[in-house]
Amino acid sequence: MFVLGSIGLLFYYDSRLDRIDALPAYAGRPSDTPGTNWLIVGTDSRSDLSDAQRTNLSTGDADGSRTDTIMLVHNPPGTGKATVVSIPRDLYVEIPGHGSLKVNASYNIGGPALLVQTVENLTGIHIDHYAEIGFGGFDTLVDAVGGVDMCIDQPLNDPKAGLKLAKGCHHLNGRQALGLVRTRAFPRADLERVINQRKFLAALVSRATSPAVLFNPFRLFGFIGGAIDSLTVDERDHIWNLASLMFALRDPVTTTTPTGESVYTDDGLALPVTETTEEFFGRLRAGQPIPDELLVDAG
């Protein structure tokens, strides 16, 4: 009975996932590449937030939806560590059918499908799975596991993100965690923010896979329910794919896409793709180890 109940619960939660066709076929799409590749996207969508939630979370009232976070997660075949690659939203790339623009414009123009195609065009890597989370539900997801522990190496004060933290280690609730992954109040702006986004992802996975959550039904089912309510995945993805991703992220290699220095473009100040960028993704695409000199802000 326990086994049957567990299987039934698994399929119940799987049936509740919000799904879209994020990975449609198109001419020239890269063929399968070694390992399993996820595209994880965080958007600034406020469409499912009430006025009170927008005020409490300091999200503002902007309409539409843009990508605040773009991460490629490459889980290699065999026993190697997963690699989490932040793709800066200001990376200047070719967006199929729209010319050269910053990569986050692809989502605003054509949603998840065009973003996936743009990333595949940039990297040559076949994306197998897609997961997206917006502002709505983010704080609930963090609070469901009882908050996350993170350390920061400088004080942060960003009224726009509703964030004020002293230098040092903190136990963050959902509102604070959302502010931390949103803030660009750094000298390096988005390049510093993506580091904190990866730190947060590691902290959330660490907490969610800890005994304090796994062996506490109230925490565990709260987290599972929060994740399902917060996430949008490709129509071919399932809850067991998400579980596999979570355990792959317990001890990954993390890095930011190597780029050139900022240059002025037709789309404003942006980060150019260089030979180093191409070498980096070429190695990842071939399943080869990434040398230290190609890892940027690694952890």
CSV table of C-alpha atoms in Angstrom, one decimal:
chain,number,residue,atom,x,y,z
A,1,MET,CA,0.0,0.0,0.0
A,2,PHE,CA,2.8,2.4,0.8
A,3,VAL,CA,4.4,1.8,-2.6
A,4,LEU,CA,1.1,2.3,-4.4
A,5,GLY,CA,0.4,5.4,-2.4
A,6,SER,CA,3.9,6.8,-3.2
A,7,ILE,CA,3.4,6.1,-6.9
A,8,GLY,CA,0.0,7.7,-6.9
A,9,LEU,CA,1.3,10.8,-5.1
A,10,LEU,CA,4.2,11.1,-7.6
A,11,PHE,CA,1.8,11.1,-10.6
A,12,TYR,CA,-0.6,13.5,-8.8
A,13,TYR,CA,2.2,16.0,-8.3
A,14,ASP,CA,3.4,15.4,-11.9
A,15,SER,CA,0.0,16.1,-13.2
A,16,ARG,CA,-0.1,19.5,-11.5
A,17,LEU,CA,3.1,20.9,-13.3
A,18,ASP,CA,2.5,23.9,-15.5
A,19,ARG,CA,3.8,22.9,-19.0
A,20,ILE,CA,4.5,24.8,-22.2
A,21,ASP,CA,6.1,23.9,-25.5
A,22,ALA,CA,9.5,25.4,-24.7
A,23,LEU,CA,11.6,23.0,-26.9
A,24,PRO,CA,10.0,22.9,-30.3
A,25,ALA,CA,11.8,21.5,-33.3
A,26,TYR,CA,13.3,23.9,-35.8
A,27,ALA,CA,15.6,23.6,-38.9
A,28,GLY,CA,19.2,23.4,-37.9
A,29,ARG,CA,18.6,22.5,-34.3
A,30,PRO,CA,21.7,20.9,-32.6
A,31,SER,CA,21.5,17.2,-32.4
A,32,ASP,CA,21.8,15.5,-29.0
A,33,THR,CA,25.0,16.4,-27.1
A,34,PRO,CA,26.6,14.3,-24.4
A,35,GLY,CA,25.0,14.4,-21.0
A,36,THR,CA,21.8,16.1,-19.9
A,37,ASN,CA,21.3,19.9,-20.4
A,38,TRP,CA,18.8,22.1,-18.7
A,39,LEU,CA,18.0,25.8,-19.3
A,40,ILE,CA,16.8,27.4,-16.1
A,41,VAL,CA,15.2,30.8,-16.4
A,42,GLY,CA,14.1,33.3,-13.8
A,43,THR,CA,11.7,36.0,-15.0
A,44,ASP,CA,10.5,39.2,-13.5
A,45,SER,CA,6.9,38.4,-14.3
A,46,ARG,CA,4.5,39.9,-11.8
A,47,SER,CA,1.3,38.7,-13.5
A,48,ASP,CA,0.3,36.4,-10.7
A,49,LEU,CA,1.1,38.8,-7.8
A,50,SER,CA,-1.6,40.8,-6.0
A,51,ASP,CA,-1.0,44.5,-5.3
A,52,ALA,CA,-0.2,43.6,-1.7
A,53,GLN,CA,2.4,41.1,-2.8
A,54,ARG,CA,4.0,43.5,-5.1
A,55,THR,CA,4.3,46.0,-2.3
A,56,ASN,CA,5.5,43.5,0.2
A,57,LEU,CA,8.1,42.0,-2.1
A,58,SER,CA,9.2,45.4,-3.6
A,59,THR,CA,8.8,44.0,-7.2
A,60,GLY,CA,7.4,47.3,-8.7
A,61,ASP,CA,4.7,47.3,-11.3
A,62,ALA,CA,6.4,46.8,-14.6
A,63,ASP,CA,4.3,44.9,-17.2
A,64,GLY,CA,5.5,42.1,-19.4
A,65,SER,CA,8.1,39.6,-18.6
A,66,ARG,CA,11.9,39.7,-19.0
A,67,THR,CA,14.6,37.2,-17.9
A,68,ASP,CA,16.5,38.2,-14.8
A,69,THR,CA,18.3,34.8,-14.7
A,70,ILE,CA,19.5,32.5,-17.5
A,71,MET,CA,21.5,29.4,-16.4
A,72,LEU,CA,22.6,26.5,-18.5
A,73,VAL,CA,23.1,23.3,-16.4
A,74,HIS,CA,25.2,20.6,-18.0
A,75,ASN,CA,25.1,17.2,-16.2
A,76,PRO,CA,27.8,15.1,-17.9
A,77,PRO,CA,27.4,11.4,-18.6
A,78,GLY,CA,29.0,9.2,-16.0
A,79,THR,CA,30.0,10.4,-12.6
A,80,GLY,CA,31.4,13.9,-13.3
A,81,LYS,CA,30.1,17.0,-11.5
A,82,ALA,CA,27.4,19.1,-13.1
A,83,THR,CA,28.4,22.5,-14.4
A,84,VAL,CA,26.1,25.5,-13.8
A,85,VAL,CA,26.8,28.3,-16.3
A,86,SER,CA,25.3,31.8,-15.8
A,87,ILE,CA,24.6,33.5,-19.2
A,88,PRO,CA,24.7,37.2,-18.5
A,89,ARG,CA,21.5,38.9,-19.7
A,90,ASP,CA,23.6,41.6,-21.5
A,91,LEU,CA,25.5,39.1,-23.7
A,92,TYR,CA,25.3,40.3,-27.3
A,93,VAL,CA,24.2,37.5,-29.5
A,94,GLU,CA,22.4,36.6,-32.7
A,95,ILE,CA,18.7,36.2,-32.1
A,96,PRO,CA,17.3,34.1,-34.9
A,97,GLY,CA,15.1,36.2,-37.2
A,98,HIS,CA,15.8,39.5,-35.2
A,99,GLY,CA,19.5,40.3,-35.7
A,100,SER,CA,22.0,40.9,-32.9
A,101,LEU,CA,20.6,42.0,-29.5
A,102,LYS,CA,21.2,41.3,-25.8
A,103,VAL,CA,20.3,37.7,-25.1
A,104,ASN,CA,17.4,38.5,-22.7
A,105,ALA,CA,15.6,40.3,-25.5
A,106,SER,CA,14.9,36.9,-27.0
A,107,TYR,CA,12.5,36.0,-24.2
A,108,ASN,CA,10.7,39.3,-24.4
A,109,ILE,CA,10.3,38.9,-28.2
A,110,GLY,CA,9.4,35.2,-28.6
A,111,GLY,CA,9.1,33.7,-25.1
A,112,PRO,CA,10.8,30.5,-24.0
A,113,ALA,CA,11.0,28.9,-27.4
A,114,LEU,CA,13.0,31.7,-28.9
A,115,LEU,CA,15.2,32.0,-25.8
A,116,VAL,CA,16.0,28.3,-26.1
A,117,GLN,CA,16.8,28.6,-29.8
A,118,THR,CA,19.0,31.6,-29.1
A,119,VAL,CA,20.9,29.7,-26.4
A,120,GLU,CA,21.3,26.6,-28.6
A,121,ASN,CA,22.5,28.9,-31.5
A,122,LEU,CA,25.0,30.5,-29.1
A,123,THR,CA,26.3,27.3,-27.5
A,124,GLY,CA,25.7,24.5,-30.1
A,125,ILE,CA,24.4,22.5,-27.1
A,126,HIS,CA,21.1,20.7,-27.4
A,127,ILE,CA,18.7,21.7,-24.5
A,128,ASP,CA,16.9,18.6,-23.1
A,129,HIS,CA,14.9,20.2,-20.4
A,130,TYR,CA,13.5,23.7,-19.5
A,131,ALA,CA,12.4,25.2,-16.2
A,132,GLU,CA,11.2,28.7,-15.5
A,133,ILE,CA,10.2,30.6,-12.3
A,134,GLY,CA,8.7,34.0,-11.9
A,135,PHE,CA,8.4,36.3,-8.9
A,136,GLY,CA,5.1,34.7,-7.9
A,137,GLY,CA,5.6,31.8,-5.5
A,138,PHE,CA,9.4,32.4,-5.2
A,139,ASP,CA,9.1,33.7,-1.6
A,140,THR,CA,6.7,30.9,-0.7
A,141,LEU,CA,9.1,28.3,-2.1
A,142,VAL,CA,12.0,29.5,0.1
A,143,ASP,CA,9.7,29.9,3.2
A,144,ALA,CA,8.4,26.3,2.7
A,145,VAL,CA,11.9,24.9,3.5
A,146,GLY,CA,12.3,27.3,6.4
A,147,GLY,CA,14.6,29.8,4.7
A,148,VAL,CA,18.1,29.4,3.4
A,149,ASP,CA,21.6,30.2,4.7
A,150,MET,CA,23.8,32.5,2.7
A,151,CYS,CA,27.0,34.5,3.3
A,152,ILE,CA,27.7,37.8,1.6
A,153,ASP,CA,31.1,39.6,1.5
A,154,GLN,CA,29.7,43.2,1.5
A,155,PRO,CA,26.8,45.0,3.0
A,156,LEU,CA,23.8,45.4,0.6
A,157,ASN,CA,21.3,48.2,0.6
A,158,ASP,CA,18.9,48.3,-2.4
A,159,PRO,CA,15.6,49.9,-1.8
A,160,LYS,CA,14.4,48.9,-5.3
A,161,ALA,CA,14.8,45.3,-4.4
A,162,GLY,CA,13.6,45.8,-0.8
A,163,LEU,CA,16.9,44.6,0.5
A,164,LYS,CA,19.1,45.7,3.4
A,165,LEU,CA,21.7,43.2,4.7
A,166,ALA,CA,24.9,43.5,6.7
A,167,LYS,CA,28.1,41.8,5.5
A,168,GLY,CA,28.3,38.3,6.8
A,169,CYS,CA,26.1,35.2,7.1
A,170,HIS,CA,22.3,35.3,7.2
A,171,HIS,CA,19.4,33.0,7.4
A,172,LEU,CA,17.2,34.5,4.6
A,173,ASN,CA,13.4,34.3,4.4
A,174,GLY,CA,11.7,34.3,1.0
A,175,ARG,CA,11.4,38.0,0.7
A,176,GLN,CA,15.1,38.6,1.5
A,177,ALA,CA,16.2,35.8,-0.9
A,178,LEU,CA,14.1,37.3,-3.7
A,179,GLY,CA,15.7,40.7,-3.1
A,180,LEU,CA,19.2,39.2,-3.1
A,181,VAL,CA,18.8,37.4,-6.5
A,182,ARG,CA,17.3,40.6,-8.0
A,183,THR,CA,19.7,43.3,-6.8
A,184,ARG,CA,22.2,44.8,-9.2
A,185,ALA,CA,23.5,47.3,-6.7
A,186,PHE,CA,27.2,46.3,-7.3
A,187,PRO,CA,30.0,47.9,-9.2
A,188,ARG,CA,29.9,45.0,-11.7
A,189,ALA,CA,26.0,45.0,-11.7
A,190,ASP,CA,24.7,41.9,-13.4
A,191,LEU,CA,28.0,40.1,-13.4
A,192,GLU,CA,27.9,40.2,-9.6
A,193,ARG,CA,24.3,39.4,-9.4
A,194,VAL,CA,24.7,36.1,-11.3
A,195,ILE,CA,27.2,35.0,-8.7
A,196,ASN,CA,24.6,35.5,-5.9
A,197,GLN,CA,22.0,33.7,-8.0
A,198,ARG,CA,24.2,30.7,-8.2
A,199,LYS,CA,25.0,30.9,-4.5
A,200,PHE,CA,21.2,31.0,-3.8
A,201,LEU,CA,20.5,28.0,-6.0
A,202,ALA,CA,23.2,26.0,-4.1
A,203,ALA,CA,21.8,27.2,-0.8
A,204,LEU,CA,18.2,26.2,-1.7
A,205,VAL,CA,19.2,22.8,-3.0
A,206,SER,CA,21.3,22.2,0.1
A,207,ARG,CA,18.4,23.0,2.3
A,208,ALA,CA,15.8,21.1,0.3
A,209,THR,CA,18.0,17.9,0.3
A,210,SER,CA,18.9,18.2,4.0
A,211,PRO,CA,17.4,15.8,6.6
A,212,ALA,CA,15.6,18.8,8.1
A,213,VAL,CA,13.4,18.9,5.0
A,214,LEU,CA,13.5,15.3,3.6
A,215,PHE,CA,12.4,13.8,6.9
A,216,ASN,CA,9.9,16.5,7.8
A,217,PRO,CA,6.7,15.8,5.9
A,218,PHE,CA,5.5,19.4,6.5
A,219,ARG,CA,8.7,20.9,5.0
A,220,LEU,CA,9.0,18.3,2.2
A,221,PHE,CA,5.5,18.5,0.9
A,222,GLY,CA,5.5,22.2,1.4
A,223,PHE,CA,8.6,22.4,-0.8
A,224,ILE,CA,7.2,20.1,-3.4
A,225,GLY,CA,3.9,21.9,-3.6
A,226,GLY,CA,5.7,25.3,-3.7
A,227,ALA,CA,8.0,24.1,-6.5
A,228,ILE,CA,5.1,22.8,-8.6
A,229,ASP,CA,3.1,26.1,-8.1
A,230,SER,CA,6.2,28.2,-8.9
A,231,LEU,CA,7.7,26.4,-11.9
A,232,THR,CA,6.8,26.2,-15.6
A,233,VAL,CA,8.5,23.4,-17.5
A,234,ASP,CA,8.6,22.0,-21.0
A,235,GLU,CA,5.6,19.8,-21.9
A,236,ARG,CA,7.9,16.7,-22.0
A,237,ASP,CA,9.3,17.3,-18.5
A,238,HIS,CA,8.2,15.4,-15.4
A,239,ILE,CA,8.7,15.7,-11.7
A,240,TRP,CA,11.3,12.9,-11.7
A,241,ASN,CA,13.4,15.0,-14.1
A,242,LEU,CA,13.2,17.9,-11.6
A,243,ALA,CA,14.2,15.6,-8.8
A,244,SER,CA,17.2,14.4,-10.8
A,245,LEU,CA,18.2,18.0,-11.5
A,246,MET,CA,18.0,18.9,-7.8
A,247,PHE,CA,20.3,16.1,-6.8
A,248,ALA,CA,22.8,16.9,-9.6
A,249,LEU,CA,23.0,20.4,-8.2
A,250,ARG,CA,24.2,19.5,-4.7
A,251,ASP,CA,27.9,19.9,-5.6
A,252,PRO,CA,28.3,21.5,-9.0
A,253,VAL,CA,31.1,23.5,-10.7
A,254,THR,CA,29.7,27.0,-11.2
A,255,THR,CA,30.9,29.7,-13.6
A,256,THR,CA,29.9,32.7,-15.6
A,257,THR,CA,30.1,32.6,-19.4
A,258,PRO,CA,33.5,34.1,-20.4
A,259,THR,CA,33.0,37.2,-22.6
A,260,GLY,CA,34.9,40.2,-23.7
A,261,GLU,CA,34.8,43.6,-21.9
A,262,SER,CA,31.6,45.7,-22.3
A,263,VAL,CA,31.3,47.5,-25.7
A,264,TYR,CA,28.7,49.9,-27.1
A,265,THR,CA,26.3,48.2,-29.6
A,266,ASP,CA,23.1,49.1,-31.3
A,267,ASP,CA,21.4,47.6,-28.2
A,268,GLY,CA,23.4,49.7,-25.8
A,269,LEU,CA,26.3,48.6,-23.6
A,270,ALA,CA,26.7,44.9,-23.9
A,271,LEU,CA,29.1,42.0,-23.5
A,272,PRO,CA,30.5,40.5,-26.7
A,273,VAL,CA,31.0,36.9,-27.6
A,274,THR,CA,34.7,36.1,-28.1
A,275,GLU,CA,36.9,33.2,-29.1
A,276,THR,CA,37.1,32.3,-25.4
A,277,THR,CA,33.3,32.1,-25.3
A,278,GLU,CA,33.3,29.8,-28.2
A,279,GLU,CA,36.1,27.6,-26.8
A,280,PHE,CA,34.3,27.3,-23.5
A,281,PHE,CA,31.0,26.1,-25.0
A,282,GLY,CA,32.9,23.9,-27.5
A,283,ARG,CA,34.5,22.0,-24.6
A,284,LEU,CA,31.2,21.8,-22.8
A,285,ARG,CA,29.5,20.6,-25.9
A,286,ALA,CA,32.1,17.9,-26.5
A,287,GLY,CA,31.9,16.7,-22.9
A,288,GLN,CA,35.5,17.8,-22.2
A,289,PRO,CA,36.8,19.1,-18.9
A,290,ILE,CA,36.8,22.9,-18.6
A,291,PRO,CA,40.3,24.2,-17.8
A,292,ASP,CA,40.5,26.7,-14.9
A,293,GLU,CA,41.5,29.6,-17.2
A,294,LEU,CA,38.1,29.4,-18.8
A,295,LEU,CA,36.1,29.4,-15.5
A,296,VAL,CA,34.9,32.9,-14.5
A,297,ASP,CA,33.9,33.7,-10.9
A,298,ALA,CA,33.9,29.9,-10.3
A,299,GLY,CA,32.7,28.2,-7.2
